[in-house]
XYZ file of N, CA and C in Angstrom:
864
model
N 16.885 -59.288 4.280
C 17.637 -59.688 5.411
C 16.908 -60.771 6.202
N 17.580 -61.828 6.573
C 16.970 -62.893 7.402
C 16.759 -62.417 8.784
N 15.628 -62.762 9.408
C 15.325 -62.393 10.762
C 14.960 -63.604 11.512
N 15.198 -63.609 12.810
C 14.812 -64.705 13.643
C 14.756 -64.270 15.076
N 14.092 -65.058 15.941
C 13.921 -64.804 17.379
C 14.772 -65.824 18.136
N 15.042 -65.539 19.411
C 15.662 -66.474 20.223
C 17.178 -66.386 20.192
N 17.850 -67.393 20.773
C 19.240 -67.409 20.948
C 19.960 -67.564 19.595
N 21.195 -67.084 19.561
C 22.035 -67.231 18.396
C 23.486 -67.167 18.798
N 24.363 -67.533 17.880
C 25.801 -67.312 18.095
C 26.140 -65.997 17.444
N 26.859 -65.160 18.219
C 27.252 -63.794 17.810
C 28.693 -63.786 17.539
N 29.144 -63.171 16.395
C 30.526 -62.976 16.168
C 30.779 -61.511 15.713
N 31.803 -60.931 16.259
C 32.232 -59.621 15.881
C 33.162 -59.709 14.674
N 32.910 -58.937 13.648
C 33.727 -59.041 12.408
C 34.109 -57.650 11.939
N 35.448 -57.429 11.785
C 35.916 -56.152 11.258
C 36.828 -56.380 10.044
N 36.882 -57.573 9.538
C 37.738 -57.821 8.350
C 39.151 -58.202 8.642
N 39.555 -58.126 9.881
C 40.937 -58.401 10.263
C 41.160 -59.944 10.190
N 42.459 -60.378 10.084
C 42.733 -61.792 10.130
C 42.172 -62.497 11.404
N 42.264 -61.814 12.533
C 41.699 -62.409 13.786
C 40.236 -62.509 13.664
N 39.558 -61.606 13.045
C 38.069 -61.665 12.904
C 37.709 -62.779 11.956
N 38.507 -62.984 10.906
C 38.232 -64.092 9.972
C 38.307 -65.439 10.711
N 39.287 -65.628 11.624
C 39.373 -66.863 12.369
C 38.213 -66.980 13.337
N 37.793 -65.901 13.934
C 36.649 -65.875 14.870
C 35.412 -66.255 14.075
N 35.264 -65.741 12.875
C 34.037 -66.009 12.022
C 33.976 -67.512 11.678
N 35.087 -68.125 11.333
C 35.058 -69.512 11.028
C 34.685 -70.396 12.229
N 35.252 -69.998 13.401
C 34.873 -70.740 14.613
C 33.407 -70.528 14.967
N 32.909 -69.265 14.749
C 31.491 -69.006 15.085
C 30.523 -69.760 14.170
N 30.945 -69.921 12.918
C 30.117 -70.742 12.013
C 30.060 -72.207 12.514
N 31.131 -72.716 12.936
C 31.186 -74.051 13.420
C 30.397 -74.181 14.729
N 30.530 -73.196 15.635
C 29.714 -73.199 16.869
C 28.206 -73.149 16.543
N 27.860 -72.372 15.574
C 26.419 -72.306 15.220
C 25.936 -73.614 14.644
N 26.833 -74.279 13.890
C 26.422 -75.564 13.287
C 26.241 -76.617 14.390
N 27.216 -76.798 15.308
C 27.135 -77.879 16.241
C 26.018 -77.587 17.310
N 25.735 -76.324 17.545
C 24.689 -75.903 18.491
C 23.337 -75.781 17.881
N 23.282 -75.923 16.578
C 21.998 -75.763 15.815
C 21.336 -74.410 16.104
N 22.114 -73.408 15.993
C 21.660 -72.038 16.200
C 21.950 -71.142 14.985
N 21.156 -70.098 14.831
C 21.510 -69.106 13.764
C 22.741 -68.376 14.175
N 23.290 -67.655 13.179
C 24.518 -66.819 13.386
C 24.252 -65.371 13.100
N 24.707 -64.488 14.003
C 24.645 -63.069 13.789
C 26.119 -62.572 13.534
N 26.314 -62.015 12.415
C 27.615 -61.411 12.082
C 27.514 -59.882 12.283
N 28.266 -59.361 13.230
C 28.082 -57.976 13.659
C 29.304 -57.169 13.316
N 29.106 -55.995 12.684
C 30.137 -55.069 12.433
C 29.773 -53.722 13.078
N 30.585 -53.245 13.981
C 30.353 -52.001 14.656
C 31.149 -50.886 13.920
N 30.492 -49.958 13.362
C 31.119 -48.876 12.573
C 31.202 -47.573 13.344
N 32.356 -46.937 13.165
C 32.535 -45.558 13.642
C 33.589 -44.882 12.783
N 33.583 -43.549 12.802
C 34.577 -42.797 11.992
C 35.946 -43.162 12.485
N 36.776 -43.765 11.604
C 38.041 -44.384 12.067
C 39.236 -43.463 12.213
N 39.002 -42.141 11.911
C 40.241 -41.280 11.875
C 40.148 -40.317 13.017
N 41.313 -39.743 13.489
C 41.350 -38.771 14.599
C 40.723 -37.444 14.205
N 40.757 -37.076 12.960
C 40.154 -35.755 12.543
C 38.757 -36.018 12.070
N 37.860 -35.045 12.273
C 36.413 -35.247 11.862
C 36.310 -35.257 10.332
N 35.279 -35.832 9.806
C 35.124 -35.928 8.327
C 35.012 -34.569 7.741
N 35.469 -34.426 6.477
C 35.468 -33.142 5.797
C 34.075 -32.781 5.305
N 33.169 -33.736 5.304
C 31.814 -33.479 4.827
C 31.023 -34.769 4.846
N 29.740 -34.671 4.480
C 28.877 -35.833 4.495
C 29.333 -36.938 3.521
N 29.922 -36.510 2.410
C 30.316 -37.511 1.410
C 31.450 -38.412 2.043
N 32.405 -37.818 2.725
C 33.467 -38.588 3.295
C 32.935 -39.535 4.391
N 31.965 -39.017 5.135
C 31.351 -39.889 6.181
C 30.623 -41.054 5.553
N 29.896 -40.800 4.429
C 29.101 -41.828 3.788
C 30.056 -42.834 3.119
N 31.124 -42.396 2.608
C 32.139 -43.337 1.969
C 32.690 -44.264 3.007
N 33.083 -43.758 4.163
C 33.594 -44.596 5.244
C 32.499 -45.544 5.743
N 31.234 -45.090 5.826
C 30.165 -45.947 6.261
C 29.932 -47.068 5.249
N 30.030 -46.733 3.970
C 29.877 -47.787 2.937
C 30.996 -48.798 3.060
N 32.201 -48.435 3.420
C 33.287 -49.364 3.590
C 32.987 -50.331 4.731
N 32.396 -49.788 5.826
C 31.939 -50.625 6.889
C 30.913 -51.636 6.479
N 29.916 -51.204 5.717
C 28.900 -52.129 5.208
C 29.511 -53.237 4.304
N 30.508 -52.754 3.469
C 31.179 -53.761 2.625
C 31.884 -54.815 3.422
N 32.493 -54.382 4.534
C 33.164 -55.337 5.432
C 32.145 -56.359 5.984
N 31.047 -55.899 6.423
C 30.069 -56.792 6.967
C 29.506 -57.721 5.874
N 29.237 -57.205 4.690
C 28.805 -58.027 3.602
C 29.714 -59.158 3.298
N 31.059 -58.805 3.384
C 32.073 -59.852 3.109
C 32.029 -60.932 4.184
N 31.870 -60.533 5.458
C 31.768 -61.496 6.525
C 30.578 -62.411 6.361
N 29.399 -61.887 5.991
C 28.266 -62.653 5.815
C 28.428 -63.612 4.638
N 29.061 -63.147 3.565
C 29.320 -63.933 2.375
C 30.214 -65.150 2.770
N 31.269 -64.936 3.554
C 32.157 -65.999 3.944
C 31.427 -67.023 4.763
N 30.609 -66.520 5.762
C 29.847 -67.417 6.571
C 28.927 -68.299 5.757
N 28.218 -67.728 4.779
C 27.292 -68.526 4.001
C 27.994 -69.485 3.033
N 29.214 -69.079 2.616
C 29.998 -69.994 1.766
C 30.447 -71.203 2.602
N 30.809 -70.903 3.871
C 31.307 -72.058 4.717
C 30.140 -72.984 5.100
N 28.959 -72.463 5.297
C 27.809 -73.352 5.705
C 26.558 -72.813 5.052
N 26.271 -73.187 3.783
C 25.166 -72.610 3.053
C 23.832 -72.785 3.712
N 23.613 -73.879 4.501
C 22.283 -74.040 5.103
C 22.134 -73.237 6.428
N 23.163 -72.577 6.847
C 23.125 -71.858 8.099
C 22.344 -70.540 7.951
N 21.458 -70.250 8.897
C 20.750 -68.949 8.899
C 21.684 -67.892 9.394
N 22.003 -66.863 8.615
C 22.950 -65.892 8.935
C 22.262 -64.473 8.911
N 22.410 -63.683 10.012
C 21.851 -62.368 10.035
C 22.959 -61.373 10.101
N 22.945 -60.390 9.141
C 23.949 -59.280 9.268
C 23.451 -58.270 10.280
N 24.387 -57.743 11.124
C 24.022 -56.690 12.042
C 25.034 -55.495 11.910
N 24.557 -54.404 11.390
C 25.400 -53.256 11.195
C 25.030 -52.191 12.265
N 25.962 -51.793 13.050
C 25.651 -50.863 14.111
C 26.712 -49.737 14.197
N 26.294 -48.648 14.696
C 27.183 -47.474 14.873
C 27.558 -47.331 16.283
N 28.898 -47.318 16.590
C 29.366 -47.131 17.927
C 30.617 -47.959 18.195
N 31.214 -47.802 19.358
C 32.371 -48.626 19.738
C 32.048 -50.117 19.687
N 32.990 -50.931 19.149
C 32.747 -52.330 18.948
C 32.371 -53.038 20.276
N 33.031 -52.715 21.332
C 32.787 -53.384 22.609
C 31.402 -53.105 23.111
N 30.947 -51.858 23.016
C 29.589 -51.501 23.464
C 28.497 -52.157 22.616
N 28.738 -52.223 21.350
C 27.727 -52.816 20.407
C 27.641 -54.363 20.707
N 28.812 -55.042 20.851
C 28.765 -56.476 21.068
C 28.191 -56.796 22.442
N 28.502 -55.992 23.435
C 27.915 -56.267 24.794
C 26.417 -56.168 24.695
N 25.901 -55.203 23.983
C 24.431 -55.048 23.826
C 23.865 -56.227 23.102
N 24.507 -56.655 21.991
C 24.075 -57.751 21.158
C 24.122 -59.105 21.935
N 25.087 -59.217 22.876
C 25.250 -60.489 23.605
C 24.118 -60.857 24.524
N 23.226 -59.850 24.801
C 22.174 -60.082 25.779
C 21.238 -61.244 25.348
N 21.046 -61.404 24.064
C 20.172 -62.475 23.578
C 20.964 -63.608 22.963
N 22.290 -63.583 23.060
C 23.156 -64.604 22.455
C 23.396 -65.798 23.367
N 23.623 -66.961 22.729
C 24.030 -68.102 23.495
C 25.565 -68.126 23.650
N 26.260 -67.541 22.717
C 27.715 -67.483 22.712
C 28.163 -66.303 21.863
N 29.186 -65.571 22.350
C 29.773 -64.530 21.550
C 31.232 -64.931 21.208
N 31.655 -64.730 19.967
C 32.992 -65.068 19.505
C 33.666 -63.884 18.962
N 34.892 -63.596 19.399
C 35.692 -62.482 18.850
C 37.120 -62.928 18.653
N 37.858 -62.238 17.809
C 39.255 -62.442 17.733
C 39.954 -61.790 18.909
N 41.150 -62.210 19.169
C 41.914 -61.709 20.304
C 42.157 -60.200 20.162
N 42.375 -59.741 18.920
C 42.502 -58.322 18.627
C 42.179 -58.070 17.224
N 41.552 -56.897 16.913
C 41.092 -56.618 15.610
C 41.966 -55.579 14.930
N 41.423 -54.898 13.978
C 42.193 -53.818 13.288
C 42.612 -52.771 14.287
N 43.868 -52.424 14.182
C 44.409 -51.394 15.088
C 44.933 -51.971 16.408
N 44.742 -53.316 16.627
C 45.247 -53.884 17.838
C 46.714 -54.257 17.702
N 47.336 -54.603 18.778
C 48.729 -55.022 18.816
C 48.776 -56.531 18.894
N 49.438 -57.080 17.837
C 49.490 -58.593 17.702
C 50.211 -59.232 18.856
N 51.066 -58.557 19.547
C 51.768 -59.145 20.628
C 50.946 -59.286 21.942
N 49.842 -58.564 21.951
C 48.973 -58.644 23.166
C 48.064 -59.848 23.051
N 47.855 -60.575 24.254
C 47.023 -61.709 24.235
C 45.570 -61.373 23.920
N 45.048 -60.299 24.335
C 43.662 -59.873 24.040
C 43.639 -58.378 24.041
N 42.900 -57.838 23.023
C 42.715 -56.423 22.911
C 41.640 -55.895 23.740
N 41.387 -54.591 23.663
C 40.417 -53.928 24.536
C 39.007 -54.459 24.276
N 38.667 -54.665 23.036
C 37.316 -55.105 22.717
C 37.071 -56.481 23.320
N 38.035 -57.394 23.183
C 37.859 -58.748 23.724
C 37.781 -58.675 25.221
N 38.609 -57.848 25.872
C 38.596 -57.759 27.356
C 37.284 -57.148 27.845
N 36.779 -56.099 27.222
C 35.510 -55.460 27.624
C 34.326 -56.453 27.433
N 34.329 -57.161 26.338
C 33.258 -58.061 26.092
C 33.296 -59.168 27.121
N 34.490 -59.735 27.423
C 34.620 -60.756 28.419
C 34.149 -60.309 29.789
N 34.367 -59.044 30.097
C 33.981 -58.492 31.411
C 32.515 -58.180 31.507
N 31.920 -57.685 30.450
C 30.565 -57.137 30.512
C 29.551 -57.853 29.675
N 30.020 -58.829 28.890
C 29.061 -59.563 28.031
C 28.034 -60.306 28.859
N 26.888 -60.580 28.273
C 25.813 -61.271 29.025
C 25.766 -62.735 28.749
N 26.692 -63.283 27.890
C 26.702 -64.693 27.578
C 28.176 -65.130 27.599
N 28.453 -66.421 27.500
C 29.876 -66.849 27.411
C 30.560 -66.177 26.250
N 31.769 -65.839 26.462
C 32.589 -65.098 25.446
C 33.819 -65.948 25.061
N 33.948 -66.269 23.767
C 35.071 -67.055 23.350
C 36.054 -66.150 22.584
N 37.210 -66.024 23.107
C 38.248 -65.178 22.487
C 39.280 -66.011 21.741
N 39.308 -65.871 20.428
C 40.141 -66.741 19.594
C 41.513 -66.185 19.532
N 42.481 -67.103 19.717
C 43.904 -66.760 19.486
C 44.238 -66.766 18.007
N 45.343 -66.080 17.668
C 45.776 -66.001 16.275
C 46.325 -67.310 15.748
N 46.985 -68.042 16.634
C 47.594 -69.296 16.192
C 46.533 -70.333 15.922
N 46.856 -71.341 15.052
C 45.906 -72.361 14.781
C 45.548 -73.102 16.066
N 44.235 -73.433 16.139
C 43.785 -74.063 17.465
C 44.314 -75.521 17.542
N 45.002 -75.863 18.667
C 45.417 -77.235 18.776
C 44.275 -78.169 19.092
N 44.559 -79.458 18.971
C 43.463 -80.454 19.188
C 43.499 -81.057 20.610
N 44.029 -80.311 21.560
C 44.138 -80.877 22.912
C 42.858 -80.821 23.687
N 42.888 -81.134 25.008
C 41.725 -81.173 25.806
C 41.116 -79.798 26.070
N 39.933 -79.785 26.554
C 39.330 -78.563 27.058
C 39.674 -78.396 28.515
N 40.469 -77.430 28.865
C 40.880 -77.230 30.274
C 39.928 -76.251 30.935
N 39.466 -76.578 32.118
C 38.528 -75.689 32.812
C 39.045 -75.472 34.258
N 38.956 -74.242 34.716
C 39.329 -73.885 36.072
C 38.187 -74.142 37.048
N 38.518 -74.748 38.182
C 37.582 -75.116 39.206
C 37.932 -74.563 40.498
N 37.034 -73.840 41.251
C 37.312 -73.338 42.605
C 36.100 -73.351 43.476
N 34.954 -73.956 42.938
C 33.792 -74.074 43.820
C 32.893 -72.850 43.740
N 33.244 -71.822 43.001
C 32.378 -70.596 42.859
C 31.252 -70.858 41.843
N 30.191 -70.050 41.935
C 29.133 -70.192 40.908
C 29.607 -69.966 39.474
N 30.592 -69.056 39.296
C 31.161 -68.891 37.938
C 31.918 -70.114 37.467
N 32.668 -70.761 38.361
C 33.378 -71.965 37.990
C 32.413 -73.112 37.621
N 31.302 -73.117 38.328
C 30.220 -74.128 37.967
C 29.689 -73.904 36.594
N 29.446 -72.621 36.279
C 28.991 -72.216 34.899
C 30.066 -72.594 33.871
N 31.394 -72.434 34.243
C 32.466 -72.763 33.336
C 32.495 -74.265 33.097
N 32.267 -75.063 34.170
C 32.211 -76.493 33.973
C 31.093 -76.904 33.044
N 29.909 -76.324 33.211
C 28.827 -76.634 32.300
C 29.146 -76.347 30.900
N 29.789 -75.209 30.655
C 30.162 -74.893 29.264
C 31.252 -75.837 28.761
N 32.206 -76.183 29.541
C 33.270 -76.977 29.090
C 32.774 -78.392 28.730
N 31.908 -78.962 29.559
C 31.358 -80.287 29.254
C 30.494 -80.283 28.046
N 29.698 -79.238 27.910
C 28.833 -79.174 26.757
C 29.657 -79.061 25.437
N 30.722 -78.252 25.519
C 31.562 -78.073 24.343
C 32.301 -79.329 24.070
N 32.779 -80.042 25.059
C 33.504 -81.282 24.868
C 32.539 -82.342 24.222
N 31.286 -82.381 24.694
C 30.356 -83.366 24.177
C 30.080 -83.075 22.696
N 29.939 -81.724 22.387
C 29.650 -81.374 20.988
C 30.792 -81.679 20.050
N 32.023 -81.599 20.576
C 33.227 -81.654 19.738
C 33.953 -82.986 19.853
N 33.545 -83.860 20.775
C 34.289 -85.107 20.952
C 35.594 -84.840 21.626
N 35.743 -83.911 22.527
C 36.982 -83.596 23.187
C 36.918 -84.155 24.597
N 38.053 -84.171 25.248
C 38.159 -84.530 26.689
C 38.198 -83.239 27.540
N 37.920 -83.395 28.796
C 37.918 -82.270 29.720
C 39.019 -82.527 30.794
N 39.774 -81.459 31.064
C 40.785 -81.538 32.142
C 40.367 -80.421 33.170
N 39.871 -80.830 34.285
C 39.454 -79.924 35.369
C 40.626 -79.616 36.272
N 40.988 -78.342 36.407
C 42.151 -77.983 37.202
C 41.750 -77.190 38.409
N 42.254 -77.648 39.554
C 41.955 -76.997 40.844
C 43.256 -76.543 41.449
N 43.437 -75.261 41.697
C 44.692 -74.747 42.260
C 44.555 -74.560 43.722
N 45.052 -75.457 44.498
C 44.861 -75.442 46.003
C 46.038 -74.684 46.564
N 45.936 -73.337 46.577
C 47.004 -72.547 47.022
C 46.499 -71.382 47.861
N 45.517 -70.629 47.335
C 45.034 -69.463 48.039
C 44.103 -69.882 49.168
N 43.958 -69.008 50.168
C 43.105 -69.325 51.363
C 41.649 -69.519 50.913
N 41.233 -68.790 49.868
C 39.828 -68.934 49.432
C 39.531 -70.307 48.864
N 40.581 -71.088 48.548
C 40.382 -72.371 47.955
C 39.785 -73.461 48.874
N 39.790 -73.198 50.200
C 39.253 -74.140 51.076
C 38.318 -73.433 52.064
N 37.427 -74.215 52.747
C 36.481 -73.659 53.621
C 37.099 -73.064 54.853
N 36.424 -72.029 55.463
C 37.061 -71.343 56.611
C 37.231 -72.268 57.802
N 36.391 -73.276 57.878
C 36.483 -74.195 59.044
C 37.719 -75.030 58.895
N 38.312 -75.089 57.766
C 39.495 -75.916 57.512
C 40.796 -75.178 57.517
N 40.685 -73.835 57.811
C 41.843 -72.960 57.715
C 43.060 -73.429 58.564
N 42.755 -74.116 59.713
C 43.869 -74.485 60.546
C 44.788 -75.493 59.872
N 44.328 -76.168 58.844
C 45.162 -77.169 58.180
C 46.120 -76.534 57.147
N 46.083 -75.248 56.944
C 46.942 -74.587 55.997
C 48.423 -74.905 56.222
N 48.798 -75.154 57.457
C 50.183 -75.401 57.823
C 50.625 -76.769 57.388
N 49.680 -77.672 57.075
C 50.003 -79.030 56.653
C 49.697 -79.222 55.204
N 50.711 -79.196 54.323
C 50.515 -79.307 52.860
C 49.736 -80.568 52.455
N 49.979 -81.671 53.156
C 49.303 -82.914 52.784
C 47.822 -82.847 53.084
N 47.503 -82.272 54.293
C 46.063 -82.108 54.597
C 45.431 -81.143 53.603
N 46.111 -80.101 53.235
C 45.558 -79.135 52.294
C 45.356 -79.805 50.924
N 46.262 -80.679 50.529
C 46.093 -81.438 49.276
C 44.910 -82.313 49.320
N 44.695 -83.011 50.456
C 43.595 -83.945 50.622
C 42.235 -83.179 50.517
N 42.191 -82.033 51.232
C 40.980 -81.243 51.210
C 40.642 -80.761 49.785
N 41.715 -80.252 49.104
C 41.526 -79.804 47.763
C 41.077 -80.895 46.808
N 41.646 -82.053 46.917
C 41.304 -83.221 46.080
C 39.907 -83.608 46.322
N 39.431 -83.590 47.575
C 38.019 -83.971 47.851
C 37.049 -82.935 47.239
N 37.395 -81.629 47.369
C 36.543 -80.616 46.776
C 36.481 -80.723 45.288
N 37.635 -81.008 44.694
C 37.667 -81.135 43.241
C 36.788 -82.264 42.764
N 36.920 -83.433 43.421
C 36.113 -84.559 43.022
C 34.598 -84.305 43.245
N 34.247 -83.674 44.388
C 32.852 -83.396 44.611
C 32.288 -82.419 43.561
N 33.083 -81.506 43.076
C 32.641 -80.517 42.125
C 32.472 -81.113 40.725
N 33.381 -82.019 40.362
C 33.360 -82.572 39.025
C 32.429 -83.783 38.899
N 32.205 -84.469 39.988
C 31.454 -85.758 39.954
C 30.074 -85.592 39.259
N 29.245 -84.586 39.536
C 27.994 -84.470 38.872
C 28.091 -84.309 37.379
N 29.132 -83.690 36.886
C 29.331 -83.482 35.451
C 29.858 -84.767 34.756
N 30.633 -85.514 35.529
C 31.029 -86.854 35.038
C 29.810 -87.759 34.799
N 28.869 -87.669 35.730
C 27.693 -88.516 35.692
C 26.740 -87.996 34.595
N 26.706 -86.717 34.354
C 25.801 -86.224 33.321
C 26.379 -86.444 31.885
N 27.719 -86.462 31.813
C 28.371 -86.710 30.535
C 29.322 -87.879 30.635
N 28.825 -89.101 30.828
C 29.669 -90.253 31.062
C 30.544 -90.530 29.836
N 30.211 -90.126 28.657
C 30.942 -90.426 27.459
C 32.067 -89.409 27.206
N 32.176 -88.360 28.040
C 33.248 -87.343 27.941
C 34.413 -87.834 28.831
N 35.552 -88.044 28.228
C 36.696 -88.439 29.014
C 37.132 -87.279 29.919
N 37.312 -87.538 31.216
C 37.613 -86.506 32.202
C 38.893 -86.764 32.963
N 39.707 -85.816 33.085
C 40.897 -85.816 33.909
C 40.861 -84.718 34.974
N 41.178 -85.007 36.159
C 41.222 -83.927 37.196
C 42.667 -83.704 37.568
N 43.002 -82.453 37.806
C 44.323 -82.083 38.187
C 44.371 -81.149 39.363
N 44.943 -81.562 40.456
C 45.112 -80.715 41.650
C 46.538 -80.203 41.611
N 46.651 -78.872 41.608
C 47.959 -78.217 41.469
C 48.238 -77.320 42.659
N 49.365 -77.519 43.315
C 49.690 -76.667 44.463
C 50.419 -75.380 44.006
N 49.731 -74.595 43.217
C 50.221 -73.357 42.750
C 49.136 -72.334 42.683
N 49.432 -71.109 42.410
C 48.396 -70.068 42.288
C 47.534 -70.372 41.061
N 46.257 -69.981 41.078
C 45.380 -70.360 40.003
C 45.865 -69.906 38.629
N 46.386 -68.678 38.519
C 46.796 -68.220 37.207
C 47.944 -69.097 36.650
N 48.953 -69.404 37.510
C 50.038 -70.223 37.091
C 49.576 -71.667 36.767
N 48.655 -72.148 37.549
C 48.228 -73.511 37.315
C 47.444 -73.647 35.993
N 46.622 -72.642 35.680
C 45.835 -72.648 34.436
C 46.694 -72.403 33.254
N 47.605 -71.470 33.332
C 48.462 -71.165 32.201
C 49.332 -72.393 31.855
N 49.794 -73.085 32.925
C 50.572 -74.282 32.728
C 49.765 -75.352 32.094
N 48.550 -75.553 32.547
C 47.664 -76.609 32.026
C 47.208 -76.311 30.607
N 47.210 -75.003 30.216
C 46.739 -74.634 28.868
C 47.786 -74.855 27.802
N 48.961 -75.273 28.150
C 50.072 -75.403 27.213
C 49.704 -76.313 26.010
N 48.964 -77.380 26.292
C 48.584 -78.320 25.204
C 47.084 -78.341 25.007
N 46.373 -77.298 25.494
C 44.924 -77.309 25.479
C 44.357 -76.820 24.116
N 43.176 -77.311 23.773
C 42.438 -76.797 22.659
C 41.621 -75.541 22.982
N 41.296 -75.453 24.280
C 40.530 -74.377 24.802
C 40.660 -74.262 26.311
N 40.736 -73.108 26.878
C 40.765 -72.843 28.278
C 39.473 -72.157 28.678
N 38.785 -72.715 29.665
C 37.483 -72.207 30.089
C 37.581 -71.763 31.518
N 37.210 -70.487 31.827
C 37.211 -69.965 33.174
C 35.933 -69.232 33.439
N 35.626 -69.128 34.717
C 34.544 -68.238 35.159
C 34.926 -66.774 35.119
N 33.967 -65.885 35.174
C 34.343 -64.486 35.103
C 35.107 -64.007 36.364
N 34.760 -64.524 37.451
C 35.461 -64.232 38.699
C 35.209 -65.323 39.742
N 36.319 -65.693 40.456
C 36.195 -66.812 41.324
C 35.974 -66.386 42.831
N 36.261 -67.329 43.693
C 35.982 -67.120 45.124
C 36.828 -66.009 45.727
N 38.029 -65.810 45.166
C 38.965 -64.829 45.741
C 38.890 -63.466 45.008
N 37.860 -63.299 44.178
C 37.715 -62.053 43.474
C 37.339 -60.869 44.327
N 37.739 -59.687 43.799
C 37.430 -58.432 44.520
C 35.941 -58.059 44.266
N 35.124 -57.887 45.276
C 33.752 -57.482 45.025
C 33.613 -56.265 44.173
N 32.722 -56.295 43.215
C 32.517 -55.120 42.337
C 33.246 -55.243 40.966
N 34.273 -56.075 40.919
C 34.989 -56.252 39.640
C 34.180 -57.213 38.779
N 34.007 -56.917 37.526
C 33.291 -57.768 36.640
C 34.178 -58.907 36.093
N 35.445 -58.726 36.084
C 36.400 -59.747 35.581
C 37.506 -59.880 36.668
N 37.607 -61.135 37.148
C 38.598 -61.411 38.153
C 40.012 -61.370 37.635
N 41.012 -61.276 38.471
C 42.414 -61.166 38.093
C 42.877 -62.394 37.365
N 42.434 -63.576 37.752
C 42.844 -64.787 37.109
C 42.261 -64.838 35.661
N 41.020 -64.503 35.519
C 40.377 -64.488 34.213
C 41.097 -63.484 33.293
N 41.378 -62.351 33.838
C 42.111 -61.305 33.094
C 43.474 -61.818 32.630
N 44.179 -62.469 33.540
C 45.506 -62.926 33.309
C 45.527 -64.005 32.188
N 44.596 -64.935 32.213
C 44.590 -65.993 31.156
C 44.149 -65.410 29.790
N 43.335 -64.409 29.801
C 42.942 -63.741 28.531
C 44.213 -63.098 27.893
N 45.030 -62.544 28.685
C 46.212 -61.859 28.186
C 47.346 -62.829 27.799
N 47.507 -63.926 28.688
C 48.721 -64.721 28.567
C 48.491 -66.126 28.051
N 47.286 -66.649 28.038
C 47.117 -68.062 27.674
C 47.521 -68.344 26.234
N 48.141 -69.464 25.980
C 48.609 -69.798 24.649
C 47.547 -70.327 23.678
N 46.347 -70.536 24.274
C 45.215 -71.080 23.445
C 43.991 -70.136 23.564
N 42.997 -70.429 22.776
C 41.780 -69.616 22.915
C 41.160 -69.754 24.274
N 40.422 -68.723 24.724
C 39.880 -68.704 26.091
C 38.387 -68.416 26.029
N 37.628 -69.147 26.797
C 36.181 -68.822 26.978
C 35.991 -68.358 28.397
N 35.307 -67.248 28.571
C 34.994 -66.673 29.877
C 33.451 -66.835 30.043
N 33.095 -67.440 31.132
C 31.671 -67.771 31.380
C 31.204 -67.195 32.673
N 30.043 -66.656 32.641
C 29.462 -66.136 33.934
C 28.120 -66.809 34.129
N 27.714 -66.948 35.353
C 26.371 -67.504 35.626
C 25.309 -66.625 35.035
N 24.293 -67.190 34.441
C 23.142 -66.437 33.968
C 22.437 -65.770 35.105
N 22.216 -64.489 35.048
C 21.547 -63.783 36.132
C 20.176 -63.316 35.698
């Protein structure tokens, strides 16, 4: 087994079609980021009744190892020079991936795995990992990824700043453009000293536009070769982002914004886009 230290790209693999797509994306992410890849399979007894004996348990465990070996084989076939580490663990997939994400640069999962409902935007494992993972989490949609811009939500929060950093880095690596979206609707979107202007939509729009430009300007300067578009939308953040994601190749959001409820690990907007966005979603939190 290959071993290595330091950061890596992590992918959860259970053999499902969604996991296959996540694996292919993770291989590409590891390539462009010049990082090793960890292919992780979390095994547990998959049936509601307990095993009839140790033989049945061992048979099911061997099936899990076979699934992992298949994932590692596919990854090495896609990129023979890539360093790939298999990780076989016992326990719920979300708990295993959260633990593995602590040393990862990026975690990639399918929107839902085996046993999930295809009609749901994101299954429980993806939602738990997005909420509690220690690194950026990329949730891959089932549909083929479009080639549109990378859309990122901006609200001035530390998480949104981390999302901007991720979006620009990804755009630079992939030769994509960035569309920064600021939804100037909720009271949290502007400073408390400016609250008196809420009654004047034009003043509110001007304040929002100024904040958007101030926030994006440093990233434009850092990545002058990345084409950037800014979009000020007078709608709620979730509606603005879902609308902007219609032609996006990726939607990037912070884990929770300025209007989030204290104590929640995943804000309502981030949860909404994970469930409803038409494209893949990356959830980013500031490194703590």
